[in-house]
GROMACS .gro file of C-alpha atoms in nm:
model
  410
    1MET     CA    1   2.930   5.502   9.069
    2GLU     CA    2   3.217   5.306   9.224
    3SER     CA    3   3.301   5.321   9.602
    4GLY     CA    4   3.502   5.146   9.862
    5ILE     CA    5   3.835   5.171   9.687
    6GLN     CA    6   4.168   5.257   9.835
    7LEU     CA    7   4.261   5.617   9.912
    8LYS     CA    8   4.568   5.616   9.685
    9PRO     CA    9   4.495   5.467   9.337
   10SER     CA   10   4.722   5.189   9.239
   11VAL     CA   11   4.904   5.162   8.907
   12SER     CA   12   4.668   4.887   8.799
   13GLU     CA   13   4.360   5.097   8.884
   14ARG     CA   14   4.495   5.394   8.690
   15GLN     CA   15   4.550   5.171   8.391
   16ARG     CA   16   4.194   5.031   8.420
   17LEU     CA   17   4.049   5.384   8.435
   18LEU     CA   18   4.253   5.492   8.137
   19ILE     CA   19   4.118   5.195   7.933
   20LEU     CA   20   3.755   5.287   8.025
   21TYR     CA   21   3.824   5.658   7.958
   22GLU     CA   22   3.950   5.586   7.608
   23ARG     CA   23   3.667   5.339   7.546
   24TYR     CA   24   3.389   5.592   7.620
   25ARG     CA   25   3.572   5.908   7.525
   26HIS     CA   26   3.413   5.932   7.185
   27ASP     CA   27   3.064   5.924   7.340
   28TYR     CA   28   3.145   6.214   7.568
   29GLU     CA   29   3.298   6.417   7.282
   30THR     CA   30   2.990   6.348   7.067
   31ASN     CA   31   2.761   6.467   7.339
   32LEU     CA   32   2.971   6.773   7.403
   33ASN     CA   33   2.962   6.866   7.028
   34ARG     CA   34   2.587   6.807   7.026
   35LEU     CA   35   2.542   7.036   7.328
   36TYR     CA   36   2.759   7.302   7.172
   37ARG     CA   37   2.545   7.308   6.863
   38GLN     CA   38   2.225   7.328   7.069
   39VAL     CA   39   2.356   7.617   7.287
   40ARG     CA   40   2.490   7.806   6.990
   41LYS     CA   41   2.163   7.774   6.802
   42LEU     CA   42   1.975   7.918   7.103
   43LEU     CA   43   2.212   8.209   7.156
   44ILE     CA   44   2.248   8.303   6.789
   45LYS     CA   45   1.882   8.398   6.788
   46THR     CA   46   1.959   8.673   7.039
   47ASP     CA   47   2.147   8.997   6.981
   48ILE     CA   48   2.416   8.895   7.232
   49ASN     CA   49   2.773   8.901   7.130
   50PHE     CA   50   2.898   8.568   7.269
   51ASN     CA   51   3.193   8.332   7.251
   52ILE     CA   52   3.174   7.964   7.345
   53LYS     CA   53   3.467   7.747   7.458
   54TYR     CA   54   3.425   7.378   7.535
   55ARG     CA   55   3.638   7.081   7.628
   56LEU     CA   56   3.656   6.725   7.756
   57LYS     CA   57   3.890   6.689   8.048
   58SER     CA   58   4.210   6.510   7.965
   59PHE     CA   59   4.261   6.179   8.139
   60ASP     CA   60   4.533   6.328   8.359
   61SER     CA   61   4.309   6.613   8.475
   62TYR     CA   62   4.031   6.370   8.539
   63PHE     CA   63   4.258   6.140   8.735
   64GLN     CA   64   4.405   6.420   8.942
   65LYS     CA   65   4.061   6.542   9.036
   66LEU     CA   66   3.968   6.187   9.143
   67ILE     CA   67   4.276   6.181   9.372
   68ARG     CA   68   4.185   6.520   9.527
   69TYR     CA   69   3.829   6.402   9.595
   70ARG     CA   70   3.961   6.093   9.768
   71GLN     CA   71   4.207   6.306   9.975
   72LYS     CA   72   3.912   6.518  10.084
   73GLU     CA   73   3.712   6.198  10.157
   74VAL     CA   74   3.430   6.301   9.924
   75ASN     CA   75   3.165   6.032   9.910
   76PRO     CA   76   3.017   5.951   9.673
   77ILE     CA   77   3.264   6.076   9.414
   78ILE     CA   78   3.086   6.231   9.120
   79ILE     CA   79   3.291   6.444   8.866
   80ASN     CA   80   3.033   6.663   8.703
   81ASP     CA   81   3.266   6.867   8.489
   82LEU     CA   82   3.431   6.594   8.282
   83ILE     CA   83   3.277   6.782   7.992
   84GLY     CA   84   3.264   7.155   8.030
   85MET     CA   85   3.149   7.455   7.837
   86ARG     CA   86   3.206   7.829   7.893
   87ILE     CA   87   2.996   8.111   7.752
   88ILE     CA   88   3.163   8.448   7.752
   89CYS     CA   89   2.975   8.773   7.699
   90PRO     CA   90   3.060   9.147   7.722
   91PHE     CA   91   2.805   9.256   7.988
   92LEU     CA   92   2.669   9.141   8.320
   93GLU     CA   93   2.312   9.159   8.194
   94ASP     CA   94   2.408   8.929   7.904
   95ILE     CA   95   2.515   8.664   8.159
   96GLU     CA   96   2.175   8.688   8.334
   97TYR     CA   97   1.994   8.657   8.006
   98VAL     CA   98   2.200   8.356   7.899
   99GLU     CA   99   2.136   8.193   8.241
  100SER     CA  100   1.764   8.231   8.183
  101ILE     CA  101   1.790   8.075   7.840
  102ILE     CA  102   1.987   7.775   7.970
  103ARG     CA  103   1.747   7.719   8.256
  104SER     CA  104   1.447   7.721   8.031
  105HIS     CA  105   1.588   7.481   7.775
  106PHE     CA  106   1.791   7.230   7.981
  107LYS     CA  107   1.751   7.033   8.303
  108VAL     CA  108   1.970   7.225   8.545
  109ILE     CA  109   2.053   7.023   8.856
  110GLU     CA  110   2.283   7.271   9.029
  111ILE     CA  111   2.368   7.645   9.015
  112GLU     CA  112   2.665   7.793   9.180
  113HIS     CA  113   2.755   8.168   9.190
  114LYS     CA  114   3.128   8.170   9.235
  115SER     CA  115   3.269   8.420   9.490
  116ALA     CA  116   2.919   8.510   9.613
  117GLY     CA  117   2.952   8.631   9.973
  118LYS     CA  118   3.332   8.598   9.975
  119PRO     CA  119   3.562   8.888  10.056
  120ILE     CA  120   3.737   9.019   9.749
  121ASN     CA  121   4.085   8.955   9.901
  122GLU     CA  122   4.020   8.581   9.862
  123PHE     CA  123   4.078   8.638   9.489
  124SER     CA  124   3.775   8.429   9.375
  125TYR     CA  125   3.663   8.513   9.025
  126GLU     CA  126   3.300   8.598   8.953
  127SER     CA  127   3.128   8.326   8.751
  128ILE     CA  128   2.805   8.139   8.732
  129HIS     CA  129   2.835   7.761   8.708
  130LEU     CA  130   2.533   7.551   8.601
  131THR     CA  131   2.546   7.174   8.606
  132ILE     CA  132   2.309   7.047   8.331
  133GLU     CA  133   2.197   6.689   8.291
  134LEU     CA  134   2.235   6.516   7.961
  135PRO     CA  135   1.998   6.247   7.828
  136GLU     CA  136   2.105   5.902   7.947
  137ASP     CA  137   2.014   5.736   7.617
  138GLN     CA  138   2.290   5.936   7.441
  139PHE     CA  139   2.560   5.738   7.615
  140ASN     CA  140   2.668   5.384   7.540
  141GLY     CA  141   2.867   5.372   7.858
  142PHE     CA  142   3.008   5.591   8.133
  143ILE     CA  143   3.355   5.672   8.241
  144PRO     CA  144   3.376   5.577   8.616
  145TYR     CA  145   3.294   5.849   8.868
  146SER     CA  146   3.162   6.083   8.608
  147GLY     CA  147   2.804   6.206   8.586
  148ARG     CA  148   2.606   6.235   8.260
  149THR     CA  149   2.638   6.605   8.312
  150CYS     CA  150   2.810   6.918   8.175
  151GLU     CA  151   2.936   7.206   8.378
  152LEU     CA  152   2.843   7.519   8.192
  153GLN     CA  153   3.021   7.836   8.306
  154LEU     CA  154   2.890   8.188   8.236
  155ARG     CA  155   3.131   8.479   8.251
  156THR     CA  156   3.188   8.826   8.122
  157ILE     CA  157   3.503   8.897   7.923
  158LEU     CA  158   3.669   9.054   8.223
  159GLN     CA  159   3.564   8.769   8.457
  160ASP     CA  160   3.711   8.523   8.210
  161ALA     CA  161   4.035   8.723   8.187
  162TRP     CA  162   4.068   8.724   8.567
  163ALA     CA  163   4.000   8.350   8.587
  164GLU     CA  164   4.263   8.272   8.332
  165VAL     CA  165   4.519   8.480   8.515
  166GLU     CA  166   4.420   8.349   8.854
  167HIS     CA  167   4.455   7.996   8.727
  168GLU     CA  168   4.817   8.064   8.634
  169LEU     CA  169   4.923   8.277   8.924
  170ILE     CA  170   4.730   8.121   9.206
  171TYR     CA  171   4.574   7.784   9.130
  172LYS     CA  172   4.887   7.641   8.971
  173ALA     CA  173   5.117   7.799   9.229
  174ASN     CA  174   5.149   7.765   9.604
  175PHE     CA  175   4.943   8.057   9.711
  176THR     CA  176   5.088   8.047  10.063
  177MET     CA  177   5.422   8.152   9.918
  178LEU     CA  178   5.281   8.485   9.796
  179ASN     CA  179   5.393   8.774  10.010
  180GLU     CA  180   5.155   9.047  10.134
  181PRO     CA  181   5.247   9.315   9.875
  182ILE     CA  182   5.162   9.066   9.594
  183LYS     CA  183   4.841   8.967   9.766
  184ARG     CA  184   4.738   9.331   9.783
  185LYS     CA  185   4.815   9.381   9.419
  186LEU     CA  186   4.605   9.082   9.316
  187ALA     CA  187   4.321   9.201   9.542
  188SER     CA  188   4.339   9.549   9.380
  189LEU     CA  189   4.338   9.395   9.029
  190ASN     CA  190   4.039   9.175   9.119
  191ALA     CA  191   3.848   9.474   9.257
  192THR     CA  192   3.927   9.689   8.948
  193LEU     CA  193   3.799   9.422   8.704
  194THR     CA  194   3.482   9.375   8.916
  195LEU     CA  195   3.419   9.748   8.926
  196SER     CA  196   3.486   9.779   8.552
  197ASP     CA  197   3.217   9.517   8.479
  198ILE     CA  198   2.971   9.723   8.688
  199ILE     CA  199   3.067  10.048   8.512
  200PHE     CA  200   3.042   9.896   8.164
  201GLN     CA  201   2.687   9.778   8.255
  202GLU     CA  202   2.591  10.121   8.384
  203ILE     CA  203   2.710  10.280   8.063
  204ARG     CA  204   2.511  10.028   7.862
  205ASP     CA  205   2.202  10.094   8.072
  206TYR     CA  206   2.238  10.463   8.012
  207GLN     CA  207   2.275  10.408   7.639
  208LYS     CA  208   1.958  10.201   7.632
  209ALA     CA  209   1.771  10.474   7.821
  210ILE     CA  210   1.893  10.732   7.567
  211LYS     CA  211   1.804  10.502   7.273
  212THR     CA  212   1.448  10.455   7.410
  213LEU     CA  213   1.399  10.831   7.436
  214ARG     CA  214   1.534  10.891   7.091
  215GLU     CA  215   1.310  10.634   6.939
  216LYS     CA  216   1.007  10.802   7.106
  217CYS     CA  217   1.118  11.136   6.973
  218ASP     CA  218   1.158  10.986   6.634
  219TYR     CA  219   0.809  10.836   6.642
  220THR     CA  220   0.648  11.183   6.693
  221MET     CA  221   0.818  11.307   6.374
  222THR     CA  222   0.720  10.994   6.185
  223GLN     CA  223   0.353  11.081   6.238
  224LYS     CA  224   0.403  11.392   6.021
  225ILE     CA  225   0.520  11.189   5.717
  226LEU     CA  226   0.184  11.161   5.552
  227LEU     CA  227   0.061  11.053   5.211
  228PRO     CA  228  -0.170  11.286   5.006
  229ASN     CA  229  -0.473  11.089   5.117
  230GLY     CA  230  -0.398  11.161   5.485
  231SER     CA  231  -0.288  10.809   5.579
  232VAL     CA  232   0.021  10.753   5.781
  233ILE     CA  233   0.297  10.529   5.652
  234PRO     CA  234   0.297  10.247   5.910
  235GLY     CA  235   0.608  10.158   6.101
  236ASN     CA  236   0.911  10.367   6.188
  237GLY     CA  237   0.929  10.563   5.869
  238HIS     CA  238   1.240  10.752   5.964
  239SER     CA  239   1.508  10.679   6.225
  240ALA     CA  240   1.688  10.993   6.313
  241TYR     CA  241   1.934  10.864   6.569
  242GLU     CA  242   2.019  10.505   6.500
  243GLU     CA  243   2.377  10.584   6.382
  244ILE     CA  244   2.468  10.846   6.640
  245ASP     CA  245   2.669  10.735   6.946
  246LEU     CA  246   2.530  11.016   7.164
  247PRO     CA  247   2.632  10.880   7.509
  248ALA     CA  248   2.993  10.840   7.408
  249ALA     CA  249   3.002  11.194   7.266
  250ILE     CA  250   2.875  11.366   7.574
  251ILE     CA  251   2.971  11.135   7.860
  252SER     CA  252   3.239  11.375   7.989
  253LYS     CA  253   3.001  11.671   7.998
  254SER     CA  254   2.781  11.596   8.297
  255SER     CA  255   2.579  11.916   8.285
  256VAL     CA  256   2.529  11.898   7.913
  257GLU     CA  257   2.449  11.531   7.942
  258LYS     CA  258   2.183  11.600   8.208
  259GLN     CA  259   2.023  11.879   8.008
  260LEU     CA  260   2.014  11.682   7.692
  261PHE     CA  261   1.864  11.383   7.863
  262GLU     CA  262   1.587  11.617   8.009
  263ALA     CA  263   1.527  11.756   7.668
  264LEU     CA  264   1.493  11.414   7.509
  265GLU     CA  265   1.259  11.307   7.786
  266ALA     CA  266   1.037  11.614   7.733
  267HIS     CA  267   1.054  11.557   7.357
  268SER     CA  268   0.957  11.189   7.392
  269LYS     CA  269   0.657  11.293   7.602
  270GLN     CA  270   0.553  11.534   7.328
  271GLN     CA  271   0.628  11.840   7.555
  272PHE     CA  272   0.771  12.014   7.253
  273PRO     CA  273   0.787  12.375   7.387
  274LYS     CA  274   0.971  12.253   7.696
  275ALA     CA  275   1.205  12.044   7.483
  276ILE     CA  276   1.274  12.342   7.253
  277GLN     CA  277   1.345  12.561   7.555
  278ILE     CA  278   1.609  12.316   7.686
  279TYR     CA  279   1.759  12.265   7.341
  280SER     CA  280   1.796  12.643   7.307
  281GLN     CA  281   1.962  12.666   7.654
  282LEU     CA  282   2.208  12.402   7.543
  283LEU     CA  283   2.286  12.587   7.218
  284ARG     CA  284   2.389  12.893   7.418
  285GLN     CA  285   2.666  12.693   7.586
  286LYS     CA  286   3.005  12.610   7.450
  287LEU     CA  287   2.968  12.276   7.268
  288LYS     CA  288   3.174  12.069   7.038
  289PRO     CA  289   3.062  12.092   6.676
  290ALA     CA  290   2.941  11.730   6.666
  291ILE     CA  291   2.725  11.786   6.980
  292ARG     CA  292   2.598  12.120   6.856
  293SER     CA  293   2.492  11.943   6.533
  294ILE     CA  294   2.296  11.687   6.735
  295VAL     CA  295   2.118  11.948   6.943
  296TYR     CA  296   2.020  12.156   6.637
  297ASN     CA  297   1.885  11.838   6.475
  298HIS     CA  298   1.677  11.763   6.786
  299ARG     CA  299   1.537  12.106   6.810
  300GLY     CA  300   1.458  12.099   6.438
  301MET     CA  301   1.264  11.781   6.484
  302ALA     CA  302   1.062  11.943   6.763
  303TYR     CA  303   0.983  12.241   6.536
  304PHE     CA  304   0.893  12.000   6.256
  305VAL     CA  305   0.633  11.817   6.472
  306LEU     CA  306   0.481  12.158   6.568
  307GLY     CA  307   0.449  12.233   6.198
  308GLU     CA  308   0.710  12.520   6.217
  309TYR     CA  309   0.882  12.397   5.907
  310GLU     CA  310   1.084  12.711   5.828
  311LYS     CA  311   1.234  12.704   6.178
  312ALA     CA  312   1.297  12.335   6.143
  313ILE     CA  313   1.481  12.393   5.811
  314LYS     CA  314   1.702  12.656   5.972
  315ASP     CA  315   1.792  12.412   6.247
  316PHE     CA  316   1.856  12.118   6.016
  317THR     CA  317   2.078  12.351   5.804
  318GLN     CA  318   2.279  12.443   6.115
  319ALA     CA  319   2.305  12.081   6.217
  320TYR     CA  320   2.452  11.987   5.876
  321LYS     CA  321   2.676  12.289   5.880
  322PHE     CA  322   2.836  12.185   6.210
  323ASP     CA  323   2.870  11.823   6.105
  324SER     CA  324   2.866  11.729   5.737
  325GLN     CA  325   2.847  11.362   5.839
  326ASN     CA  326   2.512  11.422   6.003
  327LEU     CA  327   2.311  11.290   5.708
  328ARG     CA  328   2.006  11.265   5.935
  329ALA     CA  329   1.988  11.639   5.949
  330LEU     CA  330   2.016  11.655   5.565
  331ASN     CA  331   1.738  11.401   5.528
  332ASN     CA  332   1.525  11.580   5.793
  333ARG     CA  333   1.562  11.907   5.596
  334GLY     CA  334   1.445  11.722   5.286
  335LEU     CA  335   1.135  11.607   5.477
  336ALA     CA  336   1.067  11.965   5.596
  337TYR     CA  337   1.091  12.091   5.227
  338ARG     CA  338   0.856  11.810   5.127
  339MET     CA  339   0.599  11.923   5.387
  340LEU     CA  340   0.626  12.275   5.233
  341LYS     CA  341   0.578  12.117   4.892
  342LYS     CA  342   0.921  12.241   4.780
  343TYR     CA  343   0.982  11.915   4.609
  344ASP     CA  344   1.279  12.025   4.409
  345LEU     CA  345   1.472  12.119   4.721
  346ALA     CA  346   1.359  11.799   4.901
  347LEU     CA  347   1.481  11.584   4.613
  348LYS     CA  348   1.806  11.779   4.605
  349ASP     CA  349   1.868  11.704   4.979
  350PHE     CA  350   1.778  11.336   4.952
  351GLY     CA  351   1.989  11.301   4.635
  352HIS     CA  352   2.289  11.466   4.806
  353SER     CA  353   2.256  11.246   5.110
  354LEU     CA  354   2.232  10.930   4.902
  355GLU     CA  355   2.543  11.037   4.700
  356ILE     CA  356   2.737  11.051   5.024
  357ASP     CA  357   2.594  10.721   5.151
  358ALA     CA  358   2.411  10.498   4.904
  359TYR     CA  359   2.328  10.244   5.169
  360GLN     CA  360   2.046  10.432   5.342
  361HIS     CA  361   1.726  10.236   5.303
  362GLU     CA  362   1.543  10.522   5.482
  363GLY     CA  363   1.681  10.775   5.239
  364TYR     CA  364   1.544  10.592   4.942
  365HIS     CA  365   1.209  10.557   5.124
  366MET     CA  366   1.198  10.931   5.191
  367ARG     CA  367   1.276  11.018   4.832
  368ALA     CA  368   1.018  10.765   4.718
  369LEU     CA  369   0.756  10.955   4.924
  370THR     CA  370   0.850  11.272   4.746
  371TYR     CA  371   0.825  11.114   4.402
  372PHE     CA  372   0.493  10.970   4.509
  373ASP     CA  373   0.369  11.326   4.594
  374LEU     CA  374   0.481  11.434   4.245
  375GLN     CA  375   0.291  11.132   4.103
  376ASP     CA  376   0.614  11.008   3.947
  377PHE     CA  377   0.523  10.652   4.031
  378PRO     CA  378   0.802  10.471   3.829
  379LYS     CA  379   1.073  10.662   4.020
  380ALA     CA  380   0.894  10.617   4.347
  381LEU     CA  381   0.868  10.244   4.277
  382ALA     CA  382   1.239  10.227   4.190
  383ASP     CA  383   1.334  10.391   4.519
  384CYS     CA  384   1.108  10.160   4.713
  385ASN     CA  385   1.279   9.861   4.559
  386LYS     CA  386   1.620  10.007   4.647
  387ALA     CA  387   1.515  10.051   5.003
  388LEU     CA  388   1.381   9.689   5.016
  389ASN     CA  389   1.697   9.555   4.856
  390LEU     CA  390   1.894   9.706   5.143
  391LYS     CA  391   1.641   9.603   5.410
  392PRO     CA  392   1.385   9.347   5.295
  393ASP     CA  393   1.176   9.363   5.610
  394TYR     CA  394   1.136   9.745   5.603
  395SER     CA  395   0.759   9.767   5.627
  396PRO     CA  396   0.719  10.146   5.547
  397ALA     CA  397   0.883  10.094   5.204
  398GLN     CA  398   0.678   9.775   5.143
  399SER     CA  399   0.354   9.960   5.232
  400LEU     CA  400   0.441  10.247   5.003
  401LYS     CA  401   0.535  10.005   4.724
  402ASN     CA  402   0.198   9.826   4.760
  403LEU     CA  403   0.018  10.165   4.728
  404ILE     CA  404   0.227  10.265   4.425
  405VAL     CA  405   0.156   9.935   4.252
  406SER     CA  406  -0.213   9.977   4.314
  407LYS     CA  407  -0.197  10.327   4.164
  408MET     CA  408  -0.006  10.208   3.857
  409SER     CA  409  -0.247   9.922   3.797
  410PHE     CA  410  -0.533  10.164   3.722
   0.00000   0.00000   0.00000
């Protein structure tokens, strides 16, 4: 790094720096593109919804930063954000996860949590800045005062929105000229966006908790889907809730929400009588049709696991009556008919469900199980293949297919 130069750059020095900037610019752009591909490859393996922005500072921005550093008498001068990247995600927990990924795959030499410990009326945006070091052998030369580094910023969508607005209204303007009413409005907006991020994360945490309970409830029903020889189809043979946005449907009904959560918790712990009791209490309340359909379907599943198939069928019928889009209830009723060996009714329900939505890999699997019971192996195999065409890694259908093929080979 260079040192000992005058405080105010001369015209000749600016020209010299511009020449060096243009000479090595391609190197920096190449490294930035390489880093973008590396980061994107890492994040695309996750289920995070992300957006990446990246840039090389223009010469004018670089030169202006150099002047500011000199005015502040920074020594030595190292501009670590000549190349920069920003990763934007919907939720706060996504940012934490991305930070852990970056820290485990790159050499991080500095981490800064913007606005940490600052009062909100200072208008600082929330953001995590990581300075990562790039391999020296990837550079043919260096632009003066720059490090072989990249500043990588991590923000939520709302944090990024605030930062963009702040940059225009505050950073580019003379903040001392803003009067008190405007300052209060900006502080209020900053607080609102920060609180919104927290609320969004709380909602997501709640949805995850509900999803976990639903999957546990579903597993208990899966264990009842048996083959004639008494073996259990491995894996999650039937997912009763995957498509239902339950939290969004009941978020405004706090008492109903609490009861349903308690019922799901009891159900997931295989406390079926308790779960049925709470479901029944819920059904005595005034509920929207879609919610009533969900509760009937839940209670039917509990009855199903207890072997009370007739009661389960009544509940699944009610669930479908209150919401004709609840194909899970229709499929569940088909499973209950199958357990009662009423195969014609089971096939009718599965067929009706698949007519409405032909892209249900689970629906084909459930119908294949019924055809297997009837020893109609060609139709069972055809449905297994349809399920696997829709979801190639669906292990229950693959296991059933293997069994069918072994039967047909005799």
